[in-house]
Amino acid sequence: MDSLVVWSGVMIACIVVEILTVSLVSVWFVIGAFAALIACLLNVAVPIQVAIFLVISVICAIVARPMAVKV
């Protein structure tokens, strides 16, 4: 239950940061936090949740960054 609150908080904080900065940086962390939140709901261990958060965030950054730079 604690990690559910943590991942929800991370996701909300990243959304607020993105709204305030509009720099397309924290969007990737929102997606990673959402994936970790889903893993939390599936009762995955916390270290794996953190790994999911990091891997998904990095993949989103690698894929989306070139598109964001073009705009």
PDB file of N, CA and C in Angstrom:
ATOM      1  N   MET A   1       0.824  -1.197   0.000  1.00  0.00           N
ATOM      2  CA  MET A   1       0.000   0.000   0.000  1.00  0.00           C
ATOM      3  C   MET A   1       0.864   1.255   0.000  1.00  0.00           C
ATOM      4  N   ASP A   2       2.019   1.191   0.689  1.00  0.00           N
ATOM      5  CA  ASP A   2       2.884   2.365   0.748  1.00  0.00           C
ATOM      6  C   ASP A   2       3.427   2.724  -0.624  1.00  0.00           C
ATOM      7  N   SER A   3       3.821   1.714  -1.395  1.00  0.00           N
ATOM      8  CA  SER A   3       4.373   2.013  -2.713  1.00  0.00           C
ATOM      9  C   SER A   3       3.300   2.545  -3.661  1.00  0.00           C
ATOM     10  N   LEU A   4       2.049   2.171  -3.430  1.00  0.00           N
ATOM     11  CA  LEU A   4       0.952   2.722  -4.230  1.00  0.00           C
ATOM     12  C   LEU A   4       0.875   4.237  -4.028  1.00  0.00           C
ATOM     13  N   VAL A   5       0.994   4.664  -2.794  1.00  0.00           N
ATOM     14  CA  VAL A   5       0.974   6.100  -2.479  1.00  0.00           C
ATOM     15  C   VAL A   5       2.209   6.787  -3.061  1.00  0.00           C
ATOM     16  N   VAL A   6       3.352   6.137  -2.961  1.00  0.00           N
ATOM     17  CA  VAL A   6       4.593   6.728  -3.471  1.00  0.00           C
ATOM     18  C   VAL A   6       4.513   6.914  -4.986  1.00  0.00           C
ATOM     19  N   TRP A   7       4.114   5.882  -5.721  1.00  0.00           N
ATOM     20  CA  TRP A   7       4.063   6.006  -7.179  1.00  0.00           C
ATOM     21  C   TRP A   7       2.992   6.988  -7.623  1.00  0.00           C
ATOM     22  N   SER A   8       1.879   7.044  -6.913  1.00  0.00           N
ATOM     23  CA  SER A   8       0.852   8.051  -7.221  1.00  0.00           C
ATOM     24  C   SER A   8       1.406   9.450  -6.981  1.00  0.00           C
ATOM     25  N   GLY A   9       2.140   9.622  -5.885  1.00  0.00           N
ATOM     26  CA  GLY A   9       2.737  10.920  -5.584  1.00  0.00           C
ATOM     27  C   GLY A   9       3.782  11.330  -6.606  1.00  0.00           C
ATOM     28  N   VAL A  10       4.612  10.374  -7.017  1.00  0.00           N
ATOM     29  CA  VAL A  10       5.623  10.668  -8.049  1.00  0.00           C
ATOM     30  C   VAL A  10       4.940  11.079  -9.347  1.00  0.00           C
ATOM     31  N   MET A  11       3.888  10.362  -9.705  1.00  0.00           N
ATOM     32  CA  MET A  11       3.190  10.665 -10.942  1.00  0.00           C
ATOM     33  C   MET A  11       2.544  12.058 -10.882  1.00  0.00           C
ATOM     34  N   ILE A  12       1.895  12.371  -9.784  1.00  0.00           N
ATOM     35  CA  ILE A  12       1.255  13.683  -9.636  1.00  0.00           C
ATOM     36  C   ILE A  12       2.301  14.796  -9.605  1.00  0.00           C
ATOM     37  N   ALA A  13       3.401  14.575  -8.899  1.00  0.00           N
ATOM     38  CA  ALA A  13       4.457  15.590  -8.839  1.00  0.00           C
ATOM     39  C   ALA A  13       5.041  15.856 -10.224  1.00  0.00           C
ATOM     40  N   CYS A  14       5.255  14.803 -10.997  1.00  0.00           N
ATOM     41  CA  CYS A  14       5.802  14.981 -12.343  1.00  0.00           C
ATOM     42  C   CYS A  14       4.811  15.688 -13.264  1.00  0.00           C
ATOM     43  N   ILE A  15       3.531  15.408 -13.087  1.00  0.00           N
ATOM     44  CA  ILE A  15       2.511  16.114 -13.881  1.00  0.00           C
ATOM     45  C   ILE A  15       2.520  17.596 -13.544  1.00  0.00           C
ATOM     46  N   VAL A  16       2.601  17.922 -12.265  1.00  0.00           N
ATOM     47  CA  VAL A  16       2.638  19.333 -11.845  1.00  0.00           C
ATOM     48  C   VAL A  16       3.882  20.019 -12.392  1.00  0.00           C
ATOM     49  N   VAL A  17       5.031  19.355 -12.302  1.00  0.00           N
ATOM     50  CA  VAL A  17       6.270  19.931 -12.831  1.00  0.00           C
ATOM     51  C   VAL A  17       6.148  20.166 -14.330  1.00  0.00           C
ATOM     52  N   GLU A  18       5.564  19.221 -15.044  1.00  0.00           N
ATOM     53  CA  GLU A  18       5.409  19.380 -16.494  1.00  0.00           C
ATOM     54  C   GLU A  18       4.479  20.539 -16.827  1.00  0.00           C
ATOM     55  N   ILE A  19       3.419  20.695 -16.081  1.00  0.00           N
ATOM     56  CA  ILE A  19       2.494  21.812 -16.311  1.00  0.00           C
ATOM     57  C   ILE A  19       3.196  23.145 -16.062  1.00  0.00           C
ATOM     58  N   LEU A  20       4.044  23.201 -15.051  1.00  0.00           N
ATOM     59  CA  LEU A  20       4.720  24.447 -14.706  1.00  0.00           C
ATOM     60  C   LEU A  20       5.885  24.775 -15.639  1.00  0.00           C
ATOM     61  N   THR A  21       6.523  23.763 -16.236  1.00  0.00           N
ATOM     62  CA  THR A  21       7.717  24.028 -17.032  1.00  0.00           C
ATOM     63  C   THR A  21       7.510  23.874 -18.531  1.00  0.00           C
ATOM     64  N   VAL A  22       6.573  23.066 -18.962  1.00  0.00           N
ATOM     65  CA  VAL A  22       6.298  22.735 -20.375  1.00  0.00           C
ATOM     66  C   VAL A  22       7.579  22.456 -21.171  1.00  0.00           C
ATOM     67  N   SER A  23       8.507  21.739 -20.566  1.00  0.00           N
ATOM     68  CA  SER A  23       9.763  21.442 -21.245  1.00  0.00           C
ATOM     69  C   SER A  23       9.834  20.008 -21.763  1.00  0.00           C
ATOM     70  N   LEU A  24       8.760  19.267 -21.628  1.00  0.00           N
ATOM     71  CA  LEU A  24       8.684  17.879 -22.073  1.00  0.00           C
ATOM     72  C   LEU A  24       9.793  17.012 -21.479  1.00  0.00           C
ATOM     73  N   VAL A  25      10.074  17.205 -20.213  1.00  0.00           N
ATOM     74  CA  VAL A  25      11.072  16.382 -19.546  1.00  0.00           C
ATOM     75  C   VAL A  25      10.398  15.416 -18.578  1.00  0.00           C
ATOM     76  N   SER A  26       9.496  15.898 -17.782  1.00  0.00           N
ATOM     77  CA  SER A  26       8.904  15.037 -16.766  1.00  0.00           C
ATOM     78  C   SER A  26       7.786  14.152 -17.298  1.00  0.00           C
ATOM     79  N   VAL A  27       7.370  14.342 -18.541  1.00  0.00           N
ATOM     80  CA  VAL A  27       6.355  13.473 -19.133  1.00  0.00           C
ATOM     81  C   VAL A  27       6.846  12.035 -19.137  1.00  0.00           C
ATOM     82  N   TRP A  28       8.106  11.837 -19.415  1.00  0.00           N
ATOM     83  CA  TRP A  28       8.666  10.486 -19.459  1.00  0.00           C
ATOM     84  C   TRP A  28       8.614   9.836 -18.090  1.00  0.00           C
ATOM     85  N   PHE A  29       8.806  10.621 -17.046  1.00  0.00           N
ATOM     86  CA  PHE A  29       8.745  10.090 -15.695  1.00  0.00           C
ATOM     87  C   PHE A  29       7.310   9.766 -15.283  1.00  0.00           C
ATOM     88  N   VAL A  30       6.350  10.507 -15.822  1.00  0.00           N
ATOM     89  CA  VAL A  30       4.940  10.199 -15.561  1.00  0.00           C
ATOM     90  C   VAL A  30       4.603   8.820 -16.113  1.00  0.00           C
ATOM     91  N   ILE A  31       5.050   8.543 -17.317  1.00  0.00           N
ATOM     92  CA  ILE A  31       4.782   7.247 -17.934  1.00  0.00           C
ATOM     93  C   ILE A  31       5.482   6.133 -17.144  1.00  0.00           C
ATOM     94  N   GLY A  32       6.709   6.368 -16.729  1.00  0.00           N
ATOM     95  CA  GLY A  32       7.431   5.391 -15.926  1.00  0.00           C
ATOM     96  C   GLY A  32       6.766   5.157 -14.575  1.00  0.00           C
ATOM     97  N   ALA A  33       6.298   6.225 -13.939  1.00  0.00           N
ATOM     98  CA  ALA A  33       5.614   6.090 -12.656  1.00  0.00           C
ATOM     99  C   ALA A  33       4.293   5.347 -12.812  1.00  0.00           C
ATOM    100  N   PHE A  34       3.609   5.580 -13.923  1.00  0.00           N
ATOM    101  CA  PHE A  34       2.362   4.861 -14.185  1.00  0.00           C
ATOM    102  C   PHE A  34       2.620   3.367 -14.362  1.00  0.00           C
ATOM    103  N   ALA A  35       3.687   3.033 -15.079  1.00  0.00           N
ATOM    104  CA  ALA A  35       4.047   1.623 -15.256  1.00  0.00           C
ATOM    105  C   ALA A  35       4.406   0.986 -13.914  1.00  0.00           C
ATOM    106  N   ALA A  36       5.130   1.712 -13.069  1.00  0.00           N
ATOM    107  CA  ALA A  36       5.480   1.200 -11.744  1.00  0.00           C
ATOM    108  C   ALA A  36       4.236   1.075 -10.867  1.00  0.00           C
ATOM    109  N   LEU A  37       3.295   1.980 -11.035  1.00  0.00           N
ATOM    110  CA  LEU A  37       2.039   1.909 -10.290  1.00  0.00           C
ATOM    111  C   LEU A  37       1.258   0.657 -10.672  1.00  0.00           C
ATOM    112  N   ILE A  38       1.234   0.350 -11.946  1.00  0.00           N
ATOM    113  CA  ILE A  38       0.575  -0.874 -12.401  1.00  0.00           C
ATOM    114  C   ILE A  38       1.288  -2.099 -11.828  1.00  0.00           C
ATOM    115  N   ALA A  39       2.611  -2.065 -11.822  1.00  0.00           N
ATOM    116  CA  ALA A  39       3.368  -3.174 -11.235  1.00  0.00           C
ATOM    117  C   ALA A  39       3.057  -3.309  -9.744  1.00  0.00           C
ATOM    118  N   CYS A  40       2.889  -2.196  -9.065  1.00  0.00           N
ATOM    119  CA  CYS A  40       2.525  -2.214  -7.646  1.00  0.00           C
ATOM    120  C   CYS A  40       1.169  -2.871  -7.452  1.00  0.00           C
ATOM    121  N   LEU A  41       0.225  -2.555  -8.318  1.00  0.00           N
ATOM    122  CA  LEU A  41      -1.106  -3.153  -8.220  1.00  0.00           C
ATOM    123  C   LEU A  41      -1.079  -4.656  -8.488  1.00  0.00           C
ATOM    124  N   LEU A  42      -0.066  -5.112  -9.223  1.00  0.00           N
ATOM    125  CA  LEU A  42       0.100  -6.536  -9.506  1.00  0.00           C
ATOM    126  C   LEU A  42       0.971  -7.231  -8.459  1.00  0.00           C
ATOM    127  N   ASN A  43       1.261  -6.529  -7.368  1.00  0.00           N
ATOM    128  CA  ASN A  43       2.053  -7.056  -6.239  1.00  0.00           C
ATOM    129  C   ASN A  43       3.463  -7.479  -6.631  1.00  0.00           C
ATOM    130  N   VAL A  44       4.097  -6.693  -7.474  1.00  0.00           N
ATOM    131  CA  VAL A  44       5.494  -6.922  -7.844  1.00  0.00           C
ATOM    132  C   VAL A  44       6.369  -6.328  -6.743  1.00  0.00           C
ATOM    133  N   ALA A  45       7.522  -6.912  -6.498  1.00  0.00           N
ATOM    134  CA  ALA A  45       8.431  -6.429  -5.459  1.00  0.00           C
ATOM    135  C   ALA A  45       8.895  -5.000  -5.758  1.00  0.00           C
ATOM    136  N   VAL A  46       9.169  -4.260  -4.701  1.00  0.00           N
ATOM    137  CA  VAL A  46       9.539  -2.846  -4.829  1.00  0.00           C
ATOM    138  C   VAL A  46      10.793  -2.633  -5.673  1.00  0.00           C
ATOM    139  N   PRO A  47      11.868  -3.399  -5.512  1.00  0.00           N
ATOM    140  CA  PRO A  47      13.035  -3.179  -6.379  1.00  0.00           C
ATOM    141  C   PRO A  47      12.712  -3.349  -7.867  1.00  0.00           C
ATOM    142  N   ILE A  48      11.820  -4.258  -8.172  1.00  0.00           N
ATOM    143  CA  ILE A  48      11.423  -4.440  -9.572  1.00  0.00           C
ATOM    144  C   ILE A  48      10.572  -3.263 -10.029  1.00  0.00           C
ATOM    145  N   GLN A  49       9.751  -2.724  -9.151  1.00  0.00           N
ATOM    146  CA  GLN A  49       8.966  -1.534  -9.486  1.00  0.00           C
ATOM    147  C   GLN A  49       9.888  -0.365  -9.831  1.00  0.00           C
ATOM    148  N   VAL A  50      10.934  -0.202  -9.037  1.00  0.00           N
ATOM    149  CA  VAL A  50      11.902   0.874  -9.299  1.00  0.00           C
ATOM    150  C   VAL A  50      12.600   0.632 -10.634  1.00  0.00           C
ATOM    151  N   ALA A  51      12.960  -0.609 -10.913  1.00  0.00           N
ATOM    152  CA  ALA A  51      13.605  -0.939 -12.189  1.00  0.00           C
ATOM    153  C   ALA A  51      12.656  -0.665 -13.349  1.00  0.00           C
ATOM    154  N   ILE A  52      11.385  -1.002 -13.196  1.00  0.00           N
ATOM    155  CA  ILE A  52      10.393  -0.724 -14.236  1.00  0.00           C
ATOM    156  C   ILE A  52      10.290   0.771 -14.463  1.00  0.00           C
ATOM    157  N   PHE A  53      10.236   1.538 -13.386  1.00  0.00           N
ATOM    158  CA  PHE A  53      10.169   2.998 -13.498  1.00  0.00           C
ATOM    159  C   PHE A  53      11.356   3.548 -14.282  1.00  0.00           C
ATOM    160  N   LEU A  54      12.550   3.099 -13.928  1.00  0.00           N
ATOM    161  CA  LEU A  54      13.754   3.602 -14.591  1.00  0.00           C
ATOM    162  C   LEU A  54      13.817   3.180 -16.056  1.00  0.00           C
ATOM    163  N   VAL A  55      13.552   1.918 -16.325  1.00  0.00           N
ATOM    164  CA  VAL A  55      13.655   1.413 -17.698  1.00  0.00           C
ATOM    165  C   VAL A  55      12.616   2.074 -18.604  1.00  0.00           C
ATOM    166  N   ILE A  56      11.379   2.153 -18.158  1.00  0.00           N
ATOM    167  CA  ILE A  56      10.329   2.768 -18.972  1.00  0.00           C
ATOM    168  C   ILE A  56      10.616   4.249 -19.192  1.00  0.00           C
ATOM    169  N   SER A  57      11.068   4.941 -18.167  1.00  0.00           N
ATOM    170  CA  SER A  57      11.378   6.370 -18.308  1.00  0.00           C
ATOM    171  C   SER A  57      12.508   6.598 -19.307  1.00  0.00           C
ATOM    172  N   VAL A  58      13.556   5.782 -19.235  1.00  0.00           N
ATOM    173  CA  VAL A  58      14.685   5.928 -20.162  1.00  0.00           C
ATOM    174  C   VAL A  58      14.263   5.588 -21.590  1.00  0.00           C
ATOM    175  N   ILE A  59      13.482   4.534 -21.756  1.00  0.00           N
ATOM    176  CA  ILE A  59      13.011   4.172 -23.101  1.00  0.00           C
ATOM    177  C   ILE A  59      12.156   5.288 -23.684  1.00  0.00           C
ATOM    178  N   CYS A  60      11.262   5.848 -22.885  1.00  0.00           N
ATOM    179  CA  CYS A  60      10.429   6.959 -23.360  1.00  0.00           C
ATOM    180  C   CYS A  60      11.281   8.171 -23.736  1.00  0.00           C
ATOM    181  N   ALA A  61      12.304   8.443 -22.956  1.00  0.00           N
ATOM    182  CA  ALA A  61      13.185   9.569 -23.256  1.00  0.00           C
ATOM    183  C   ALA A  61      13.945   9.343 -24.557  1.00  0.00           C
ATOM    184  N   ILE A  62      14.450   8.133 -24.745  1.00  0.00           N
ATOM    185  CA  ILE A  62      15.200   7.829 -25.969  1.00  0.00           C
ATOM    186  C   ILE A  62      14.312   7.917 -27.199  1.00  0.00           C
ATOM    187  N   VAL A  63      13.095   7.431 -27.085  1.00  0.00           N
ATOM    188  CA  VAL A  63      12.186   7.422 -28.230  1.00  0.00           C
ATOM    189  C   VAL A  63      11.616   8.810 -28.522  1.00  0.00           C
ATOM    190  N   ALA A  64      11.222   9.530 -27.494  1.00  0.00           N
ATOM    191  CA  ALA A  64      10.510  10.786 -27.696  1.00  0.00           C
ATOM    192  C   ALA A  64      11.408  12.014 -27.831  1.00  0.00           C
ATOM    193  N   ARG A  65      12.606  11.963 -27.315  1.00  0.00           N
ATOM    194  CA  ARG A  65      13.484  13.149 -27.345  1.00  0.00           C
ATOM    195  C   ARG A  65      13.760  13.670 -28.759  1.00  0.00           C
ATOM    196  N   PRO A  66      14.092  12.807 -29.714  1.00  0.00           N
ATOM    197  CA  PRO A  66      14.316  13.345 -31.067  1.00  0.00           C
ATOM    198  C   PRO A  66      13.092  14.033 -31.663  1.00  0.00           C
ATOM    199  N   MET A  67      11.908  13.509 -31.350  1.00  0.00           N
ATOM    200  CA  MET A  67      10.682  14.143 -31.849  1.00  0.00           C
ATOM    201  C   MET A  67      10.448  15.492 -31.172  1.00  0.00           C
ATOM    202  N   ALA A  68      10.783  15.593 -29.885  1.00  0.00           N
ATOM    203  CA  ALA A  68      10.593  16.848 -29.161  1.00  0.00           C
ATOM    204  C   ALA A  68      11.584  17.904 -29.608  1.00  0.00           C
ATOM    205  N   VAL A  69      12.786  17.483 -29.985  1.00  0.00           N
ATOM    206  CA  VAL A  69      13.803  18.443 -30.427  1.00  0.00           C
ATOM    207  C   VAL A  69      13.413  19.035 -31.790  1.00  0.00           C
ATOM    208  N   LYS A  70      12.790  18.252 -32.654  1.00  0.00           N
ATOM    209  CA  LYS A  70      12.378  18.740 -33.974  1.00  0.00           C
ATOM    210  C   LYS A  70      11.374  19.874 -33.872  1.00  0.00           C
ATOM    211  N   VAL A  71      10.532  19.833 -32.856  1.00  0.00           N
ATOM    212  CA  VAL A  71       9.468  20.838 -32.717  1.00  0.00           C
ATOM    213  C   VAL A  71      10.023  22.054 -32.137  1.00  0.00           C
TER     214      VAL A  71
END
